[in-house]
Amino acid sequence: MPKTSLTISYEEYSSFDELNAPDQELCNEAIKAMATSHSPYSQFRVGAAVKLQSGKIVYGSNQENVAYPSGLCAERVALFTVGSAFPDDKIVSMAITAHTDHFQITEPVTSCGACLQVMVEYEKKQSRPIDVLFYCISGPVIKMNGIKSLLPFAFAETRLGK
């Protein structure tokens, strides 16, 4: 039986200051997005900022609900807003960050599997990868060119929708 291995590549920056100006701006927009987080249960605020080809920035923040499965992550809030309000404007990049008053976050917070699957769908829809910045305020930043590395076996049934 043949064995196969997977390799992922990404850029890691030790701080925000090492990023280029557009990436710094997008990370700052993700911080702004956290202001609308509804997270009374976890107090773990997440913000996402999506930059579109037109230059427009679309925001998302996590929205919790006392019935936990009814909430939605910041990434999906932002991406679904893009899909419903700007369906023909391609996504260039997005930044995601998080903050809590209960402990210090020292590593970038990455997206959950459901959010990664949605990102893969949008990459498929626009036929090109999305640059994603996982931004740790006062800490390192991970930059990915496309989500395929994080979800190599994404569900992608090509016969659906035909």
XYZ file of C-alpha atoms in Angstrom:
162
model
C 0.000 0.000 0.000
C 1.571 3.332 -1.014
C 1.930 6.031 1.610
C 1.465 9.658 0.770
C 2.505 12.647 2.811
C 1.210 16.189 2.828
C 3.295 19.317 3.141
C 1.939 22.747 3.894
C 3.627 26.050 3.320
C 2.919 29.351 4.991
C 4.651 32.517 6.018
C 5.155 33.206 9.698
C 5.897 36.674 10.975
C 7.021 37.229 14.544
C 5.002 40.431 14.777
C 2.552 42.718 13.028
C 5.413 45.136 12.257
C 6.960 42.663 9.789
C 3.860 42.686 7.558
C 3.548 44.880 4.494
C 1.258 47.931 4.777
C -1.843 46.364 3.125
C -1.651 43.305 5.397
C -1.209 45.529 8.467
C -4.262 47.540 7.408
C -6.359 44.392 7.020
C -5.279 43.115 10.448
C -6.310 46.455 11.959
C -9.685 46.088 10.234
C -10.084 42.643 11.836
C -9.548 44.264 15.238
C -12.295 46.783 14.412
C -14.599 43.908 13.459
C -14.326 42.467 16.983
C -16.278 45.465 18.306
C -19.519 43.910 17.060
C -18.858 40.476 18.548
C -21.783 39.077 20.509
C -19.924 36.737 22.861
C -21.562 36.959 26.295
C -20.967 33.259 27.037
C -17.350 32.683 26.040
C -16.202 36.320 26.156
C -13.888 35.240 23.327
C -14.258 37.966 20.702
C -13.300 37.139 17.114
C -13.114 39.564 14.224
C -12.690 38.942 10.510
C -12.042 41.476 7.775
C -12.358 40.482 4.120
C -10.782 42.595 1.393
C -12.551 42.451 -1.955
C -11.071 43.057 -5.388
C -12.975 46.381 -5.508
C -11.078 47.474 -2.386
C -14.151 47.233 -0.155
C -13.658 45.729 3.317
C -16.400 43.451 4.669
C -16.538 42.709 8.395
C -17.635 39.729 10.430
C -17.615 38.953 14.133
C -18.615 35.895 16.107
C -22.267 35.806 17.102
C -23.023 33.501 20.015
C -26.382 32.206 21.129
C -27.433 30.564 24.368
C -28.278 27.529 22.214
C -24.612 27.091 21.242
C -25.072 25.459 17.825
C -27.124 28.467 16.753
C -24.169 30.866 16.802
C -21.853 31.644 13.908
C -18.129 32.263 13.596
C -16.728 35.615 12.450
C -15.302 34.130 9.260
C -18.635 32.747 8.061
C -20.489 35.941 9.005
C -18.061 37.911 6.808
C -17.983 35.412 3.934
C -21.754 34.980 3.812
C -22.111 38.785 3.794
C -19.789 38.877 0.782
C -21.801 36.136 -0.907
C -25.138 37.859 -0.358
C -24.192 41.533 -0.773
C -21.228 41.407 -3.185
C -21.541 38.106 -5.093
C -19.477 39.208 -8.097
C -16.657 40.929 -6.178
C -13.782 38.480 -5.722
C -12.156 37.984 -2.329
C -8.485 38.932 -2.322
C -7.575 38.387 1.320
C -8.924 38.139 4.826
C -7.580 38.621 8.338
C -8.847 36.919 11.480
C -7.986 37.828 15.058
C -9.317 37.220 18.548
C -9.176 38.679 22.044
C -10.397 37.812 25.516
C -9.985 39.579 28.852
C -9.595 36.220 30.637
C -6.156 35.190 29.360
C -3.462 36.301 26.960
C -3.642 34.884 23.454
C -0.033 34.261 22.417
C -0.512 32.367 19.138
C -2.675 33.125 16.112
C -6.160 31.648 16.376
C -6.970 29.613 13.293
C -10.379 28.957 11.820
C -12.563 25.981 12.679
C -13.213 23.221 10.143
C -16.622 24.591 9.138
C -15.118 28.000 8.368
C -12.272 26.408 6.410
C -14.807 24.465 4.336
C -16.667 27.704 3.552
C -13.376 29.383 2.583
C -12.648 26.487 0.221
C -16.083 26.975 -1.352
C -15.395 30.658 -1.988
C -11.984 29.845 -3.469
C -13.687 27.339 -5.758
C -16.390 29.858 -6.685
C -13.854 32.489 -7.721
C -11.278 30.042 -9.156
C -8.395 31.446 -7.146
C -6.960 31.185 -3.647
C -7.619 33.657 -0.855
C -4.716 35.010 1.203
C -5.554 34.478 4.875
C -3.853 36.181 7.810
C -4.281 34.573 11.210
C -3.327 37.548 13.352
C -2.300 37.383 16.998
C -2.527 40.835 18.545
C 0.906 41.572 20.059
C 2.228 38.284 18.709
C 2.990 36.249 15.606
C 1.044 36.239 12.346
C 0.548 33.297 10.004
C -0.131 34.042 6.347
C -1.531 31.352 4.075
C -1.956 31.556 0.332
C -5.150 29.565 0.041
C -6.878 27.221 2.430
C -6.148 23.920 0.677
C -3.119 23.350 2.928
C -5.264 23.524 6.054
C -8.095 21.424 4.668
C -6.495 19.162 2.054
C -9.465 16.786 1.957
C -12.155 19.459 1.739
C -15.523 18.215 0.578
C -15.648 19.122 -3.112
C -18.181 16.934 -4.886
C -18.008 18.252 -8.429
C -21.168 16.490 -9.617
C -23.403 18.504 -7.308
C -24.958 21.557 -8.874
C -24.900 20.162 -12.399
